Coordinates of C-alpha atoms in Angstrom, one line a residue:
X1 CA -23.0 -3.4 84.0
X2 CA -20.1 -0.7 83.0
X3 CA -19.7 -1.1 79.6
X4 CA -16.0 -0.5 78.5
X5 CA -15.1 0.3 74.9
X6 CA -12.2 -1.6 73.0
X7 CA -8.9 -0.2 71.9
X8 CA -8.3 0.8 68.7
X9 CA -7.1 -1.2 66.1
X10 CA -4.0 -0.8 65.1
X11 CA -3.4 -1.2 61.7
X12 CA 0.6 -3.7 61.3
X13 CA 0.1 -3.7 57.4
X14 CA 0.8 0.2 57.9
X15 CA 4.1 1.4 56.2
X16 CA 6.3 2.8 58.5
X17 CA 6.9 6.4 57.4
X18 CA 9.8 7.2 54.8
X19 CA 13.6 8.0 55.7
X20 CA 15.8 10.1 53.4
X21 CA 18.2 7.8 51.3
X22 CA 21.5 8.6 51.9
X23 CA 23.9 8.8 49.0
X24 CA 26.6 6.4 49.5
X25 CA 30.1 8.0 49.6
X26 CA 31.9 7.4 46.4
X27 CA 35.0 5.4 47.9
X28 CA 38.4 7.1 46.3
X29 CA 40.5 5.9 43.3
X30 CA 43.5 4.3 43.7
X31 CA 46.3 6.5 44.7
X32 CA 48.8 5.0 41.7
X33 CA 46.6 5.7 38.4
X34 CA 47.6 8.8 38.0
X35 CA 51.3 7.7 37.7
X36 CA 50.4 4.9 35.5
X37 CA 48.5 6.9 33.5
X38 CA 52.0 9.0 33.4
X39 CA 54.1 6.4 32.4
X40 CA 51.6 5.2 29.4
X41 CA 51.9 9.0 28.3
X42 CA 55.9 9.8 29.0
X43 CA 56.7 6.2 27.3
X44 CA 54.8 7.7 23.7
X45 CA 56.2 11.0 24.1
X46 CA 59.9 10.3 25.0
X47 CA 61.2 11.5 22.3
X48 CA 59.9 15.2 21.9
X49 CA 61.0 15.1 25.5
X50 CA 64.3 13.6 24.8
X51 CA 64.8 16.9 22.3
X52 CA 63.8 19.2 24.6
X53 CA 66.4 18.9 26.8
X54 CA 68.9 18.1 24.6
X55 CA 68.0 21.7 23.1
X56 CA 68.0 23.4 26.7
X57 CA 71.2 21.7 27.8
X58 CA 73.5 21.5 24.7
X59 CA 74.0 23.8 21.5
X60 CA 71.4 22.0 19.1
X61 CA 70.2 24.3 17.0
X62 CA 66.0 23.4 16.3
X63 CA 64.0 20.7 17.1
X64 CA 63.9 18.8 13.7
X65 CA 68.0 19.4 13.6
X66 CA 67.8 18.0 17.3
X67 CA 65.8 14.3 16.0
X68 CA 68.0 14.3 13.0
X69 CA 71.1 14.2 14.8
X70 CA 69.8 11.8 17.6
X71 CA 68.9 9.6 15.0
X72 CA 72.1 10.2 12.8
X73 CA 74.6 9.3 15.8
X74 CA 72.5 6.8 17.5
X75 CA 69.2 5.8 15.6
X76 CA 65.9 5.0 15.7
X77 CA 66.4 3.6 19.0
X78 CA 68.5 6.8 20.5
X79 CA 65.1 8.9 20.5
X80 CA 64.3 6.1 23.1
X81 CA 67.5 7.0 25.5
X82 CA 66.5 7.4 28.8
X83 CA 63.4 6.1 29.1
X84 CA 64.5 3.7 31.9
X85 CA 64.5 7.0 33.7
X86 CA 62.0 8.5 32.7
X87 CA 59.3 6.1 33.7
X88 CA 61.3 5.7 37.1
X89 CA 60.5 9.7 37.5
X90 CA 56.6 8.7 36.3
X91 CA 56.7 6.7 39.2
X92 CA 57.7 8.8 41.8
X93 CA 57.1 12.5 40.9
X94 CA 54.1 11.5 39.4
X95 CA 52.4 9.5 41.3
X96 CA 53.0 11.4 43.8
X97 CA 52.0 14.1 42.5
X98 CA 48.5 13.3 42.0
X99 CA 48.4 12.0 45.1
X100 CA 49.0 14.8 46.8
X101 CA 46.9 17.1 44.9
X102 CA 44.0 14.9 46.1
X103 CA 44.8 15.0 49.2
X104 CA 45.5 18.5 49.0
X105 CA 42.6 19.7 48.0
X106 CA 40.9 18.4 50.6
X107 CA 43.0 20.0 53.1
X108 CA 41.8 23.4 51.4
X109 CA 38.4 22.6 50.8
X110 CA 38.2 22.7 47.1
X111 CA 35.2 20.9 46.0
X112 CA 34.0 20.3 42.6
X113 CA 33.4 23.7 42.1
X114 CA 36.5 25.1 43.9
X115 CA 37.8 28.3 42.4
X116 CA 40.8 28.4 40.8
X117 CA 42.6 30.3 43.7
X118 CA 42.0 27.1 45.7
X119 CA 42.5 24.5 42.8
X120 CA 46.1 26.7 42.2
X121 CA 47.3 26.3 46.1
X122 CA 46.3 22.2 46.0
X123 CA 48.3 22.2 43.6
X124 CA 51.5 23.6 44.7
X125 CA 51.1 22.3 48.0
X126 CA 51.5 18.8 45.7
X127 CA 54.3 20.3 43.6
X128 CA 56.2 21.1 46.6
X129 CA 56.1 17.9 47.9
X130 CA 56.7 15.5 44.1
X131 CA 59.2 17.7 43.9
X132 CA 61.0 16.7 46.7
X133 CA 60.2 13.1 46.5
X134 CA 60.9 13.0 42.6
X135 CA 64.0 14.6 42.8
X136 CA 66.9 11.9 42.2
X137 CA 64.8 10.4 39.7
X138 CA 64.5 13.8 38.1
X139 CA 68.3 14.0 38.0
X140 CA 68.5 10.2 36.3
X141 CA 66.0 11.1 33.3
X142 CA 67.8 14.5 32.3
X143 CA 71.2 13.0 32.3
X144 CA 70.5 9.8 30.5
X145 CA 68.6 11.9 27.9
X146 CA 71.3 14.2 27.7
X147 CA 74.2 11.8 27.1
X148 CA 73.7 11.4 23.9
X149 CA 74.3 14.6 22.8
X150 CA 78.0 15.2 24.8
X151 CA 81.2 13.9 23.3
X152 CA 82.2 10.0 23.7
X153 CA 84.9 10.8 26.3
X154 CA 82.2 13.2 28.9
X155 CA 79.4 10.5 28.3
X156 CA 77.9 9.3 31.6
X157 CA 77.1 6.3 30.0
X158 CA 73.9 4.9 32.8
X159 CA 73.0 0.8 31.8
X160 CA 69.4 2.3 32.7
X161 CA 68.2 4.3 35.7
X162 CA 68.7 2.0 38.7
X163 CA 73.2 1.8 38.0
X164 CA 72.5 5.7 37.1
X165 CA 71.3 5.7 40.8
X166 CA 73.9 3.9 42.4
X167 CA 76.5 5.2 40.7
X168 CA 75.7 8.9 41.5
X169 CA 75.8 8.0 45.0
X170 CA 78.7 6.3 45.2
X171 CA 80.7 8.6 42.8
X172 CA 79.6 11.5 43.7
X173 CA 78.0 11.4 47.2
X174 CA 74.6 10.8 48.8
X175 CA 74.7 14.5 48.3
X176 CA 74.4 14.1 44.8
X177 CA 70.8 13.4 45.0
X178 CA 69.8 16.7 45.5
X179 CA 71.3 18.4 42.3
X180 CA 69.0 20.7 41.4
X181 CA 66.5 20.8 44.2
X182 CA 65.3 24.3 44.6
X183 CA 64.9 25.2 40.9
X184 CA 62.9 21.9 40.6
X185 CA 60.6 22.0 43.5
X186 CA 60.3 25.4 42.0
X187 CA 59.6 24.2 38.7
X188 CA 57.2 21.1 40.6
X189 CA 55.1 23.8 42.5
X190 CA 54.5 26.0 38.7
X191 CA 53.8 22.9 37.2
X192 CA 51.2 21.6 39.1
X193 CA 49.2 25.0 40.0
X194 CA 49.1 25.5 36.2
X195 CA 48.6 22.1 34.8
X196 CA 46.3 20.2 37.3
X197 CA 44.5 23.1 38.9
X198 CA 44.3 24.3 35.3
X199 CA 42.7 21.2 34.2
X200 CA 40.1 21.0 36.8
X201 CA 39.3 24.3 36.6
X202 CA 38.6 24.7 32.8
X203 CA 36.9 20.8 33.0
X204 CA 34.6 22.4 35.3
X205 CA 34.1 25.9 33.7
X206 CA 33.1 23.9 30.5
X207 CA 30.6 21.4 32.5
X208 CA 28.8 24.3 34.1
X209 CA 28.4 26.2 30.3
X210 CA 26.6 24.1 29.2
X211 CA 28.1 23.2 25.7
X212 CA 29.8 20.2 27.2
X213 CA 28.9 16.6 29.0
X214 CA 31.4 14.5 31.5
X215 CA 33.4 13.2 28.3
X216 CA 36.4 12.8 26.8
X217 CA 35.5 16.2 24.2
X218 CA 35.4 17.5 27.5
X219 CA 38.4 16.0 28.4
X220 CA 40.9 17.0 25.4
X221 CA 39.7 20.7 25.4
X222 CA 40.4 21.2 29.5
X223 CA 44.0 19.2 28.8
X224 CA 44.7 21.1 25.6
X225 CA 44.4 24.5 27.9
X226 CA 46.4 23.2 30.4
X227 CA 48.7 22.3 28.8
X228 CA 49.3 25.5 27.3
X229 CA 49.2 27.4 30.2
X230 CA 52.0 24.8 31.7
X231 CA 54.1 25.4 29.3
X232 CA 54.2 28.9 29.7
X233 CA 54.5 28.9 33.2
X234 CA 56.7 26.7 33.8
X235 CA 59.0 27.4 30.7
X236 CA 62.1 29.4 33.1
X237 CA 62.3 26.9 35.9
X238 CA 61.8 23.9 33.2
X239 CA 65.0 25.6 31.8
X240 CA 67.3 26.3 34.5
X241 CA 66.6 22.7 36.3
X242 CA 68.1 21.3 32.8
X243 CA 70.7 23.5 32.7
X244 CA 71.7 23.0 36.6
X245 CA 71.4 19.2 36.7
X246 CA 74.1 18.3 33.7
X247 CA 76.2 20.7 34.9
X248 CA 79.4 18.6 36.0
X249 CA 82.5 21.0 37.4
X250 CA 83.0 22.0 40.8
X251 CA 80.8 25.3 41.3
X252 CA 78.9 25.4 37.7
X253 CA 75.5 23.6 38.7
X254 CA 75.0 26.8 41.7
X255 CA 71.6 28.3 40.2
X256 CA 73.5 31.8 40.7
X257 CA 76.3 30.7 38.2
X258 CA 73.6 29.2 36.0
X259 CA 71.7 32.4 35.8
X260 CA 74.5 34.5 35.5
X261 CA 76.1 32.8 33.0
X262 CA 73.0 32.7 30.7
X263 CA 72.0 35.9 31.1
X264 CA 75.3 36.7 30.0
X265 CA 75.6 34.5 26.6
X266 CA 72.3 34.4 25.5
X267 CA 69.7 37.4 27.2
X268 CA 66.3 37.6 29.5
X269 CA 65.1 35.2 26.3
X270 CA 67.2 32.2 27.5
X271 CA 64.3 31.6 30.2
X272 CA 62.0 30.0 27.2
X273 CA 64.5 28.4 24.8
X274 CA 62.6 25.5 23.8
X275 CA 59.2 26.5 24.3
X276 CA 58.4 25.2 20.9
X277 CA 59.3 21.6 21.8
X278 CA 58.5 22.2 25.4
X279 CA 55.3 22.6 24.1
X280 CA 55.1 20.0 21.5
X281 CA 56.3 17.2 24.0
X282 CA 54.0 18.8 27.4
X283 CA 50.3 19.5 25.1
X284 CA 50.5 15.8 24.2
X285 CA 51.6 14.4 27.3
X286 CA 49.1 16.9 28.7
X287 CA 46.6 15.3 26.9
X288 CA 47.4 11.8 27.1
X289 CA 47.7 12.1 31.1
X290 CA 43.8 13.1 31.7
X291 CA 42.5 10.8 28.8
X292 CA 44.4 7.8 30.0
X293 CA 43.5 9.1 33.6
X294 CA 40.0 9.5 32.8
X295 CA 39.7 6.5 31.1
X296 CA 41.0 4.6 34.2
X297 CA 38.7 5.8 36.3
X298 CA 36.4 4.8 34.2
X299 CA 37.0 1.3 34.0
X300 CA 37.6 1.7 38.0
X301 CA 33.7 2.7 38.1
X302 CA 32.9 0.4 35.5
X303 CA 35.0 -2.8 37.7
X304 CA 32.9 -1.1 40.8
X305 CA 29.6 -1.7 38.6
X306 CA 29.5 1.7 36.7
X307 CA 28.0 0.0 34.1
X308 CA 28.2 4.0 31.8
X309 CA 31.4 5.0 32.6
X310 CA 33.3 3.0 30.8
X311 CA 35.3 5.2 27.8
X312 CA 32.8 7.8 28.5

């Protein structure tokens, strides 16, 4: 009788071949985080921003003298003139620029260790978009901050940011919302290319050096450097923007007219008028924005289950 061999036994307990573990892609942060962080920072530094605008748009001499004049004429509450305009600006311009920056980095392929030029390109793209979107709120903010620096008979006396917006359209036409658009967009491009891009660049370099961890000390150092870079780069466009948006006479608000008159009366250094108060305002604002934004991101991570990310 022919012998038949039994089939080899199959070990059913043998574990299947291990499959590579695919890292879970991190969910994006809420798009409004940047606007909230900027609003918190701007509320704290509003008196310095107010002083900077009044120095650029009026004949006030020196930051301390301008602060004293504000307190003398309007009291301590006067240091927060136009705060509603500031918050409107942050929740339009700043919200848009942080969202657009993240999206622009995806478009240009600016990853974690991207070169500076890619970050600057993404920042420029975001600045152009945000400068256009936030222009009406920028006008309201500048006007409300500069109102008490004018003689009483020339003040606009907006009740709040929405009153100012409605009155601008009613009294000056819809086209008034575009006043100063060109220098404002130009400044926004410079600001985002210098502030957002340089923060990412300095942060990456600090982490790469091995002397810093991704914590508050690294965030502070990177934001301090970014604030100084941004102040210097943006000063000329910032001065022009403030002067144009404050101009009220026909023909007096054109960019060329403002540049011509400013060069004639003050020389080329008018472009850096108010640099010290601008730095004094932008430096803490930049630090507060990025520290707050990093902590808000940490809170979001914490709510998603990363218990080590809170207040890092």
